[in-house]
Short mmCIF file of C-alpha atoms and ligand atoms in Angstrom, two decimals:
data_model
loop_
_atom_site.label_atom_id
_atom_site.label_comp_id
_atom_site.label_asym_id
_atom_site.label_seq_id
_atom_site.Cartn_x
_atom_site.Cartn_y
_atom_site.Cartn_z
CA MET F 6 0.00 0.00 0.00
CA ASN F 7 1.16 3.50 -0.83
CA ILE F 8 1.06 5.08 2.61
CA CYS F 9 2.76 8.07 4.22
CA ALA F 10 2.36 10.07 7.41
CA VAL F 11 2.02 13.71 8.40
CA VAL F 12 2.89 14.52 12.01
CA MET F 13 1.75 17.84 13.45
CA ALA F 14 4.47 19.21 15.72
CA ALA F 15 4.58 22.95 15.15
CA GLY F 16 2.66 23.98 18.27
CA ASP F 17 4.38 26.30 20.74
CA GLY F 18 3.70 24.02 23.69
CA LYS F 19 3.11 27.16 25.76
CA ARG F 20 1.63 25.23 28.67
CA MET F 21 4.89 23.31 29.20
CA LYS F 22 6.59 26.64 30.18
CA SER F 23 9.83 25.34 28.70
CA ALA F 24 12.74 26.48 26.54
CA TYR F 25 12.42 23.15 24.75
CA SER F 26 9.86 22.07 22.19
CA LYS F 27 7.06 20.14 23.87
CA VAL F 28 7.68 17.08 21.75
CA VAL F 29 11.37 16.65 22.63
CA HIS F 30 10.60 16.17 26.32
CA GLN F 31 11.26 12.57 27.30
CA VAL F 32 8.89 9.84 28.36
CA ALA F 33 10.66 6.73 29.70
CA GLY F 34 13.96 7.86 28.23
CA LYS F 35 12.70 8.62 24.73
CA PRO F 36 11.60 11.99 23.29
CA ILE F 37 7.83 12.20 22.73
CA ILE F 38 8.25 12.77 18.99
CA LYS F 39 10.51 9.70 18.76
CA TRP F 40 7.71 7.58 20.25
CA VAL F 41 5.49 8.76 17.39
CA TYR F 42 8.23 8.15 14.81
CA ASP F 43 8.94 4.65 16.12
CA ALA F 44 5.23 3.70 16.19
CA LEU F 45 4.91 4.77 12.54
CA CYS F 46 8.01 2.81 11.52
CA GLU F 47 6.78 -0.25 13.42
CA ALA F 48 3.45 0.04 11.61
CA GLY F 49 5.37 -0.03 8.33
CA CYS F 50 5.14 3.67 7.45
CA GLU F 51 8.65 4.93 6.77
CA GLU F 52 7.73 7.98 4.72
CA GLN F 53 7.00 10.73 7.23
CA VAL F 54 6.60 14.51 7.07
CA TYR F 55 6.85 16.60 10.21
CA ILE F 56 5.14 19.97 10.46
CA VAL F 57 7.51 22.00 12.61
CA GLY F 58 7.60 25.49 14.10
CA ASP F 59 10.10 27.77 15.81
CA LYS F 60 11.93 25.08 17.75
CA GLN F 61 12.37 22.85 14.71
CA GLU F 62 16.13 22.40 15.29
CA GLN F 63 15.41 20.43 18.44
CA ILE F 64 13.08 18.09 16.56
CA ARG F 65 15.62 17.67 13.74
CA ASP F 66 18.26 16.79 16.33
CA VAL F 67 16.04 13.97 17.57
CA LEU F 68 14.77 12.56 14.26
CA GLY F 69 17.66 13.38 11.93
CA GLU F 70 17.35 13.84 8.18
CA GLY F 71 15.65 10.52 7.39
CA VAL F 72 12.25 12.25 7.45
CA ALA F 73 10.90 15.38 5.75
CA TYR F 74 10.18 18.68 7.52
CA VAL F 75 7.84 21.49 6.60
CA PHE F 76 7.97 24.79 8.44
CA GLN F 77 4.61 26.23 9.50
CA GLU F 78 5.20 29.94 9.81
CA GLN F 79 1.97 30.86 11.63
CA ARG F 80 0.13 28.43 13.85
CA LEU F 81 -3.40 28.72 12.50
CA GLY F 82 -4.66 25.34 13.68
CA THR F 83 -4.33 21.62 12.95
CA GLY F 84 -6.00 21.95 9.53
CA HIS F 85 -3.57 24.69 8.61
CA ALA F 86 -0.71 22.50 9.84
CA VAL F 87 -1.65 19.68 7.46
CA MET F 88 -2.12 22.20 4.60
CA GLN F 89 1.64 22.84 4.86
CA ALA F 90 2.20 19.28 3.67
CA GLU F 91 0.08 19.75 0.52
CA PRO F 92 3.07 19.96 -1.86
CA PHE F 93 4.29 16.68 -0.42
CA LEU F 94 0.89 14.97 -0.71
CA GLU F 95 -0.16 16.19 -4.14
CA GLY F 96 -0.24 13.43 -6.75
CA ARG F 97 0.75 10.77 -4.21
CA GLY F 98 -2.56 8.86 -4.05
CA GLY F 99 -2.87 6.10 -1.48
CA PHE F 100 -3.44 6.79 2.22
CA VAL F 101 -2.03 9.35 4.59
CA ILE F 102 -1.82 8.83 8.33
CA VAL F 103 -2.13 12.07 10.31
CA LEU F 104 -0.88 12.08 13.91
CA PRO F 105 -0.31 14.73 16.57
CA GLY F 106 3.34 15.00 17.60
CA ASP F 107 2.47 15.24 21.27
CA SER F 108 0.98 11.77 21.85
CA PRO F 109 3.73 9.40 22.97
CA MET F 110 1.35 6.56 23.82
CA VAL F 111 0.30 6.01 20.21
CA SER F 112 0.85 2.35 19.36
CA ALA F 113 1.80 0.66 16.10
CA LYS F 114 -1.03 -1.79 16.76
CA THR F 115 -3.66 0.95 16.75
CA ILE F 116 -2.22 2.47 13.59
CA ALA F 117 -2.18 -0.95 11.92
CA LYS F 118 -5.79 -1.54 12.98
CA ALA F 119 -6.83 1.76 11.40
CA VAL F 120 -4.94 0.88 8.19
CA ASP F 121 -6.76 -2.49 8.14
CA ALA F 122 -10.09 -0.69 8.55
CA MET F 123 -9.25 1.61 5.62
CA GLU F 124 -8.35 -1.35 3.44
CA SER F 125 -11.41 -3.38 4.44
CA ALA F 126 -13.99 -0.80 3.30
CA ASP F 127 -14.20 2.11 0.95
CA TYR F 128 -13.80 4.76 3.63
CA ALA F 129 -12.83 8.33 2.90
CA ALA F 130 -11.12 8.34 6.30
CA VAL F 131 -10.84 6.43 9.57
CA VAL F 132 -10.74 8.31 12.88
CA ILE F 133 -9.11 6.80 15.95
CA THR F 134 -11.31 7.53 18.95
CA ALA F 135 -11.51 6.61 22.62
CA THR F 136 -13.93 6.85 25.49
CA ALA F 137 -12.88 9.36 28.12
CA ASP F 138 -14.08 9.44 31.74
CA ASP F 139 -13.66 13.18 31.54
CA PRO F 140 -13.78 14.41 27.92
CA THR F 141 -13.20 18.07 28.84
CA GLY F 142 -11.08 19.85 26.24
CA TYR F 143 -11.32 17.14 23.61
CA GLY F 144 -13.14 17.17 20.30
CA ARG F 145 -16.31 15.03 20.52
CA VAL F 146 -17.20 12.34 17.99
CA VAL F 147 -20.80 12.85 16.87
CA ARG F 148 -22.53 9.79 15.37
CA ASP F 149 -25.90 9.33 13.67
CA GLU F 150 -28.68 7.00 14.87
CA ASN F 151 -26.97 4.05 13.10
CA GLY F 152 -23.70 4.71 14.88
CA ASN F 153 -21.92 6.13 11.83
CA VAL F 154 -19.45 8.98 12.37
CA LEU F 155 -21.04 12.27 11.34
CA LYS F 156 -18.58 14.93 12.48
CA ILE F 157 -16.14 16.01 15.16
CA VAL F 158 -17.00 19.06 17.24
CA GLU F 159 -14.34 20.85 19.27
CA HIS F 160 -15.12 21.25 22.98
CA ARG F 161 -15.43 25.02 22.68
CA ASP F 162 -17.89 24.70 19.80
CA CYS F 163 -20.05 21.97 21.40
CA SER F 164 -23.78 22.32 22.15
CA GLU F 165 -25.11 21.25 25.57
CA GLU F 166 -26.01 17.85 24.09
CA GLU F 167 -22.64 17.37 22.38
CA LEU F 168 -20.76 18.19 25.59
CA LYS F 169 -22.28 15.04 27.12
CA ILE F 170 -20.59 12.79 24.52
CA ARG F 171 -17.71 10.85 26.03
CA GLU F 172 -16.25 9.49 22.80
CA ILE F 173 -13.33 11.76 21.95
CA ASN F 174 -11.18 12.41 18.90
CA SER F 175 -7.62 11.20 19.46
CA SER F 176 -6.40 13.50 16.67
CA MET F 177 -5.09 10.41 14.87
CA TYR F 178 -6.54 9.66 11.46
CA ILE F 179 -6.02 7.98 8.14
CA PHE F 180 -7.32 9.65 5.00
CA LYS F 181 -7.48 8.81 1.33
CA THR F 182 -4.79 11.28 0.29
CA SER F 183 -6.72 12.78 -2.65
CA LEU F 184 -9.87 13.30 -0.55
CA LEU F 185 -7.93 14.93 2.31
CA LEU F 186 -6.41 17.37 -0.20
CA SER F 187 -9.81 18.27 -1.58
CA ALA F 188 -11.25 18.82 1.93
CA LEU F 189 -8.29 20.90 3.19
CA GLY F 190 -8.92 23.40 0.41
CA ARG F 191 -12.38 24.06 1.80
CA LEU F 192 -11.62 24.57 5.51
CA SER F 193 -12.64 27.84 7.11
CA ALA F 194 -11.66 29.38 10.42
CA GLN F 195 -15.16 30.35 11.47
CA ASN F 196 -15.23 28.79 14.92
CA ALA F 197 -14.62 29.60 18.59
CA GLN F 198 -10.82 29.55 18.21
CA LYS F 199 -10.64 31.24 14.77
CA GLU F 200 -8.47 28.33 13.60
CA TYR F 201 -8.47 25.97 10.64
CA TYR F 202 -9.56 22.73 12.31
CA LEU F 203 -8.42 19.45 10.76
CA THR F 204 -11.47 17.92 12.44
CA ASP F 205 -13.75 19.81 10.03
CA THR F 206 -12.45 17.71 7.12
CA ILE F 207 -14.51 14.79 8.50
CA ASP F 208 -17.75 16.75 8.12
CA ILE F 209 -16.70 17.88 4.62
CA LEU F 210 -15.88 14.34 3.46
CA ILE F 211 -19.26 13.07 4.68
CA ARG F 212 -21.11 15.95 2.98
CA ASP F 213 -19.26 14.95 -0.20
CA GLY F 214 -20.97 11.56 0.13
CA GLY F 215 -18.09 9.63 1.70
CA THR F 216 -18.21 7.44 4.78
CA VAL F 217 -15.82 7.74 7.71
CA GLY F 218 -14.89 4.69 9.76
CA SER F 219 -13.54 4.59 13.28
CA VAL F 220 -11.22 2.52 15.41
CA ILE F 221 -11.79 2.75 19.14
CA CYS F 222 -8.66 2.43 21.23
CA ASP F 223 -7.75 2.65 24.91
CA PHE F 224 -8.04 6.21 26.21
CA GLU F 225 -4.50 5.90 27.61
CA ASP F 226 -3.17 5.36 24.07
CA THR F 227 -4.47 8.77 23.02
CA LEU F 228 -2.96 10.69 25.91
CA GLY F 229 -1.54 13.99 24.72
CA VAL F 230 1.17 15.86 26.55
CA ASN F 231 0.26 19.53 26.78
CA ASP F 232 1.66 20.40 30.22
CA ARG F 233 3.99 19.06 32.89
CA TYR F 234 1.20 17.22 34.68
CA GLN F 235 0.30 15.29 31.53
CA LEU F 236 4.02 14.63 30.98
CA MET F 237 4.19 13.06 34.45
CA LYS F 238 1.02 11.06 33.75
CA ALA F 239 2.35 9.77 30.44
CA SER F 240 5.67 8.85 32.09
CA ASN F 241 3.85 6.94 34.81
CA ILE F 242 1.66 4.99 32.43
CA MET F 243 4.57 4.19 30.13
CA ASN F 244 6.69 3.10 33.09
CA ARG F 245 3.98 0.72 34.32
CA ARG F 246 3.83 -0.81 30.85
CA ILE F 247 7.60 -1.26 30.74
CA LEU F 248 7.63 -2.86 34.22
CA MET F 249 4.83 -5.18 33.15
CA LYS F 250 6.79 -6.24 30.06
CA HIS F 251 9.82 -7.15 32.20
CA MET F 252 7.73 -9.00 34.77
CA MET F 253 6.11 -11.02 31.99
CA ASN F 254 9.66 -11.85 30.83
CA GLY F 255 10.61 -13.27 34.23
CA VAL F 256 12.11 -10.26 35.99
CA GLU F 257 11.12 -9.76 39.64
CA ILE F 258 10.12 -6.20 40.43
CA VAL F 259 9.35 -5.56 44.07
CA ASP F 260 7.79 -2.10 43.94
CA GLU F 261 6.04 -0.62 40.92
CA ASN F 262 5.84 2.80 42.56
CA THR F 263 9.56 3.45 42.95
CA THR F 264 11.07 1.48 40.08
CA TRP F 265 11.73 3.44 36.89
CA ILE F 266 12.95 1.74 33.77
CA HIS F 267 13.64 3.38 30.43
CA THR F 268 12.19 1.84 27.32
CA ALA F 269 15.46 0.57 25.80
CA VAL F 270 16.60 -1.31 28.92
CA GLU F 271 17.01 -5.09 28.75
CA ILE F 272 16.94 -7.38 31.80
CA GLY F 273 17.56 -11.12 32.03
CA ARG F 274 15.27 -13.50 33.85
CA ASP F 275 15.35 -14.12 37.59
CA THR F 276 16.99 -10.77 38.12
CA ILE F 277 15.44 -8.92 41.06
CA ILE F 278 14.92 -5.18 40.93
CA LEU F 279 14.56 -3.73 44.43
CA PRO F 280 12.73 -0.49 45.34
CA GLY F 281 14.11 2.93 44.48
CA THR F 282 15.93 1.73 41.38
CA ARG F 283 16.22 3.64 38.14
CA LEU F 284 17.55 1.92 35.03
CA MET F 285 18.29 4.40 32.27
CA GLY F 286 19.46 4.67 28.68
CA ASN F 287 20.57 1.49 26.99
CA THR F 288 21.34 -0.40 30.18
CA VAL F 289 21.49 -4.17 29.74
CA ILE F 290 21.39 -6.46 32.77
CA GLY F 291 21.97 -10.22 32.71
CA GLU F 292 20.22 -13.01 34.60
CA ASP F 293 20.13 -13.68 38.35
CA CYS F 294 21.29 -10.22 39.34
CA ILE F 295 20.04 -8.26 42.34
CA ILE F 296 19.82 -4.55 41.56
CA GLY F 297 18.94 -2.06 44.30
CA GLU F 298 17.58 -0.80 46.46
CA ASN F 299 18.25 2.81 45.58
CA THR F 300 20.44 2.25 42.56
CA ARG F 301 20.82 4.19 39.33
CA LEU F 302 22.36 2.61 36.27
CA ASP F 303 22.66 4.71 33.12
CA GLY F 304 24.02 3.07 29.99
CA VAL F 305 25.54 0.22 31.96
CA GLN F 306 26.07 -3.36 30.84
CA VAL F 307 25.93 -5.92 33.65
CA GLY F 308 26.72 -9.65 33.42
CA ASN F 309 24.94 -12.48 35.26
CA GLY F 310 24.73 -13.01 39.00
CA THR F 311 25.94 -9.56 39.94
CA THR F 312 24.66 -7.62 42.95
CA ILE F 313 24.52 -3.82 42.90
CA ASP F 314 23.29 -2.27 46.13
CA SER F 315 22.54 1.43 46.66
CA SER F 316 24.99 2.60 44.01
CA ILE F 317 25.34 4.74 40.91
CA ALA F 318 26.98 3.59 37.69
CA THR F 319 27.19 5.35 34.33
CA GLU F 320 28.36 4.30 30.84
CA SER F 321 30.38 1.32 32.01
CA VAL F 322 30.62 -2.44 31.77
CA ILE F 323 30.33 -4.59 34.90
CA GLY F 324 30.96 -8.31 34.61
CA SER F 325 29.32 -11.38 36.12
CA ASP F 326 29.29 -12.34 39.80
CA CYS F 327 30.47 -8.92 40.92
CA ARG F 328 29.56 -7.33 44.26
CA ILE F 329 28.99 -3.61 43.93
CA GLY F 330 28.02 -1.30 46.77
CA PRO F 331 26.57 -0.18 48.99
CA PHE F 332 27.37 3.40 48.07
CA SER F 333 29.75 2.84 45.17
CA HIS F 334 30.13 5.32 42.33
CA ILE F 335 31.16 3.89 38.99
CA ARG F 336 31.74 6.77 36.61
CA PRO F 337 31.91 6.60 32.81
CA GLY F 338 34.40 4.47 30.97
CA CYS F 339 34.95 1.59 33.40
CA LEU F 340 35.46 -2.00 32.35
CA ILE F 341 35.01 -4.14 35.43
CA LYS F 342 35.49 -7.84 34.78
CA ASP F 343 33.96 -10.86 36.57
CA HIS F 344 34.09 -11.59 40.33
CA VAL F 345 35.16 -8.06 41.24
CA THR F 346 34.17 -6.41 44.51
CA ILE F 347 33.64 -2.64 44.56
CA GLY F 348 32.50 -1.75 48.06
CA ALA F 349 31.35 1.13 50.21
CA TYR F 350 32.45 4.62 49.22
CA VAL F 351 34.59 3.39 46.38
CA GLU F 352 34.73 5.54 43.26
CA VAL F 353 36.03 4.19 39.98
CA LYS F 354 36.39 6.18 36.78
CA GLY F 355 37.79 5.40 33.33
CA SER F 356 39.53 2.31 34.63
CA GLU F 357 39.86 -1.33 33.71
CA ILE F 358 39.70 -3.76 36.62
CA ASP F 359 40.43 -7.40 36.00
CA GLU F 360 38.87 -10.48 37.64
CA TYR F 361 38.75 -11.17 41.37
CA THR F 362 40.07 -7.76 42.32
CA ARG F 363 38.67 -6.23 45.51
CA ALA F 364 38.32 -2.61 46.57
CA ARG F 365 35.98 -3.03 49.49
CA HIS F 366 36.02 0.39 51.06
CA LEU F 367 36.91 4.05 50.66
CA THR F 368 39.04 3.88 47.55
CA TYR F 369 39.44 6.00 44.43
CA ILE F 370 40.63 4.41 41.21
CA GLY F 371 40.87 6.80 38.25
CA ASP F 372 42.15 6.31 34.68
CA SER F 373 44.08 3.23 35.77
CA LYS F 374 44.62 -0.32 34.66
CA VAL F 375 44.30 -2.87 37.42
CA GLY F 376 45.14 -6.56 37.04
CA LYS F 377 43.60 -9.70 38.47
CA ASN F 378 43.29 -10.51 42.16
CA VAL F 379 44.49 -7.14 43.39
CA ASN F 380 43.56 -6.12 46.93
CA PHE F 381 43.06 -2.48 47.76
CA GLY F 382 43.21 -1.53 51.44
CA ALA F 383 40.74 1.05 52.70
CA GLY F 384 41.59 4.58 51.73
CA THR F 385 43.77 3.81 48.71
CA VAL F 386 43.89 6.63 46.20
CA THR F 387 45.24 6.61 42.67
CA CYS F 388 46.50 10.18 42.31
CA ASN F 389 45.59 10.42 38.64
CA PHE F 390 45.64 14.20 38.35
CA ASP F 391 49.00 15.92 38.43
CA GLY F 392 47.40 19.34 38.15
CA GLN F 393 47.73 19.36 34.36
CA ASP F 394 46.83 15.96 32.99
CA LYS F 395 44.80 12.98 34.10
CA VAL F 396 47.04 9.92 34.02
CA GLY F 397 46.37 6.89 36.16
CA CYS F 398 48.69 4.10 37.20
CA THR F 399 49.16 0.46 36.27
CA ILE F 400 48.70 -2.18 38.93
CA GLU F 401 49.58 -5.67 37.77
CA ASP F 402 48.12 -9.00 38.91
CA ASN F 403 48.16 -10.13 42.55
CA VAL F 404 49.33 -6.81 43.98
CA PHE F 405 48.47 -6.12 47.63
CA VAL F 406 47.96 -2.44 48.37
CA GLY F 407 47.90 -1.63 52.09
CA GLY F 408 45.41 0.83 53.58
CA ASN F 409 45.65 4.52 52.87
CA ALA F 410 48.26 4.32 50.14
CA ASN F 411 48.61 6.95 47.41
CA ILE F 412 49.72 5.70 44.00
CA LEU F 413 50.88 8.58 41.81
CA SER F 414 50.32 9.11 38.08
CA SER F 415 52.06 6.74 35.65
CA VAL F 416 53.53 4.52 38.36
CA VAL F 417 53.66 0.78 37.62
CA LEU F 418 53.23 -1.68 40.49
CA GLY F 419 54.78 -4.95 39.25
CA HIS F 420 52.85 -8.15 39.65
CA ASP F 421 52.92 -9.88 43.04
CA SER F 422 54.30 -6.80 44.78
CA TYR F 423 53.15 -5.40 48.15
CA ILE F 424 52.63 -1.77 49.04
CA ALA F 425 52.95 -0.90 52.69
CA ALA F 426 49.98 0.85 54.30
CA GLY F 427 50.22 4.62 54.36
CA SER F 428 52.83 4.83 51.58
CA THR F 429 52.88 7.48 48.91
CA ILE F 430 54.31 5.63 45.93
CA ASN F 431 55.82 7.85 43.23
CA GLU F 432 58.23 5.37 41.68
CA ASP F 433 57.61 2.00 40.06
CA VAL F 434 57.69 -1.04 42.34
CA PRO F 435 59.27 -4.18 40.86
CA SER F 436 57.48 -7.53 40.94
CA TYR F 437 57.77 -9.46 44.22
CA ALA F 438 59.06 -6.32 46.03
CA LEU F 439 57.60 -4.48 49.02
CA GLY F 440 57.19 -0.80 48.30
CA ILE F 441 57.27 1.24 51.47
CA ALA F 442 57.37 5.04 51.59
CA ARG F 443 56.66 6.36 55.07
CA LYS F 444 58.57 7.68 58.08
CA GLU F 445 59.58 5.10 60.65
CA GLN F 446 57.46 5.02 63.81
CA GLU F 447 58.77 6.27 67.15
CA ASN F 448 57.00 5.56 70.51
CA LYS F 449 57.50 8.07 73.36
CA GLY F 450 57.15 6.01 76.56
CA ASP F 451 54.68 7.24 79.26
CA TRP F 452 54.00 10.37 77.26
CA VAL F 453 50.32 10.37 78.40
CA THR F 454 50.89 10.29 82.14
CA LYS F 455 53.84 12.64 81.99
CA ARG F 456 51.81 15.19 80.05
CA ASN F 457 48.72 14.61 82.23
CA ARG F 458 46.62 13.70 79.16
CA LEU F 459 44.60 10.79 80.62
CA ARG F 460 41.20 10.70 79.06
CA GLY F 461 39.51 8.48 81.72
CA ALA F 462 35.70 8.24 81.69
CA ASN F 463 35.24 11.63 80.15
CA TYR F 464 32.32 10.54 77.95
CA ILE F 465 30.45 13.07 75.90
CA LYS F 466 26.68 12.76 76.37
CA LEU F 467 24.74 13.20 73.14
CA ASP F 468 21.67 15.35 73.09
CA ASN F 469 18.71 13.62 71.48
CA ARG F 470 17.14 16.77 70.12
CA ARG F 471 17.66 16.77 66.35
CA SER F 472 18.32 20.48 66.15
CA GLU F 473 21.33 20.06 68.40
CA LEU F 474 22.95 17.31 66.36
C1 UD1 L 602 -6.83 18.34 18.93
C2 UD1 L 602 -8.12 18.09 18.17
C3 UD1 L 602 -9.18 17.53 19.12
C4 UD1 L 602 -8.65 16.28 19.78
C5 UD1 L 602 -7.34 16.56 20.47
C6 UD1 L 602 -6.73 15.26 20.95
C7 UD1 L 602 -8.31 19.79 16.40
C8 UD1 L 602 -8.95 21.03 15.98
N1 UD1 L 602 -8.61 19.34 17.61
O1 UD1 L 602 -7.06 19.37 19.89
O2 UD1 L 602 -10.36 17.22 18.41
O3 UD1 L 602 -9.59 15.79 20.73
O4 UD1 L 602 -6.40 17.14 19.54
O5 UD1 L 602 -5.57 15.51 21.69
O6 UD1 L 602 -7.59 19.22 15.63
N2 UD1 L 602 -0.30 21.88 15.74
C9 UD1 L 602 0.45 22.36 14.70
N3 UD1 L 602 0.12 23.54 14.12
C10 UD1 L 602 -0.94 24.26 14.52
C11 UD1 L 602 -1.74 23.76 15.59
C12 UD1 L 602 -1.38 22.56 16.17
O7 UD1 L 602 1.44 21.73 14.30
O8 UD1 L 602 -1.19 25.32 13.92
C13 UD1 L 602 0.06 20.61 16.36
C14 UD1 L 602 0.42 20.74 17.81
O9 UD1 L 602 1.81 20.95 17.95
C15 UD1 L 602 -0.01 19.39 18.38
C16 UD1 L 602 -1.13 18.95 17.48
O10 UD1 L 602 -1.04 19.74 16.32
O11 UD1 L 602 1.04 18.46 18.35
C17 UD1 L 602 -2.50 19.10 18.11
O12 UD1 L 602 -2.70 20.47 18.40
P1 UD1 L 602 -3.32 20.95 19.78
O13 UD1 L 602 -3.36 22.41 19.79
O14 UD1 L 602 -2.64 20.27 20.91
O15 UD1 L 602 -4.81 20.41 19.58
P2 UD1 L 602 -5.86 20.10 20.72
O16 UD1 L 602 -6.43 21.35 21.24
O17 UD1 L 602 -5.25 19.17 21.68
CA1 CA L 603 -2.98 18.35 22.14
#
């Protein structure tokens, strides 16, 4: 079938009170307009024209140059928006799908159903409608006594009787291209909003002797985002759907209210997602993992059997059977292999850490290469910034780093070496050597009694009033 789409996305989105175009705001990690684009592609409609306005650059940044754009100089209504696509539609024949750019919940299934309806009968157009509990603000679908669509009346133009209709116009349609073109040419702006309404084409087509079919979909699928409240609503509904998909695939999700998962995320079965967890971007998690509580992963790849507790990780790879957290921060560019432990208050950035290495507490590893089976004592710091450049160190296999050591830029710790606790290492340490760089200890006998510094039972009583803490 010769089929194309026109997407109306030139509106100012005034009610969003934003510097960004309404349709580039994200729902479940994907811009609203991209949801529309993807639904059209999934429904088999690759040829798409976007009617854009002042913030068109932002839309082009999202969709790229694989689609066509038409600039609508003045926003004179949805009918006027589609008129801008006339040069593109002329002589095309076939069907044209018209969608609003601000409805992220639109599904390929609904579009496909409407296409089927068009193909099954000789309709001039098919309107996608839904039943709203509260139809306020929507165009109402008026039908005749036989249930056939007669016209669509905008809320502000409705009579008392029409206001009672709960079937609403989703603003999603399919038209016979030639008939849409003929109807567009006859639209007028004589209505409450002084706009060219696309909805009036339905009335015109029927007056011309055509019939208009309808496909009724879930009200949620028609949800438009006009303000921040509707953006939140759409995000919530989409999130529930995503959680449901994962649960049906064998992922355990403990709390639907505090778990947020972006649309592109993949999770293996028997993985448990604990409350307060947010999985973002193109995160991919393997099987049998435990993620959370209170964890954020953004663009992270995780193997199987890994636990990540109360931690943040970004743009990194974490292997299988790792123990991460609580309170670890894995910054971009890390490659953490299998069986690694990254513990409490450990920060890792731009580093490669090989198997079985442990940094259980209070460590910073930056821009470094760390071998297998390395042990970091608490408080170890790779001093990767010399004030000018960021250069980490190289720590080979089986190295033991004692607590509170500093390893300076570019230093190489040879395999199977030991670093004494408290050392600041600024020269390479050969394999099998002990690197020690600290002043020898001296004990001053009876210093406490001589100086009268006994501390005795001088306990400090804590006040239990919060304001005093
Ligand atoms: C529209 C429908 C209404 C339907 C509702 C569903 C009309 C007249 N009304 O109303 O029947 O129930 O959607 O959500 O069509 N746009 C342009 N250029 C313009 C005007 C609008 O590109 O000149 C775009 C907007 O950016 C938006 C879409 O068209 O993406 C719909 O416009 P909007 O003003 O939101 O229409 P509604 O009042 O919601
Ligand atoms: Ca709207």
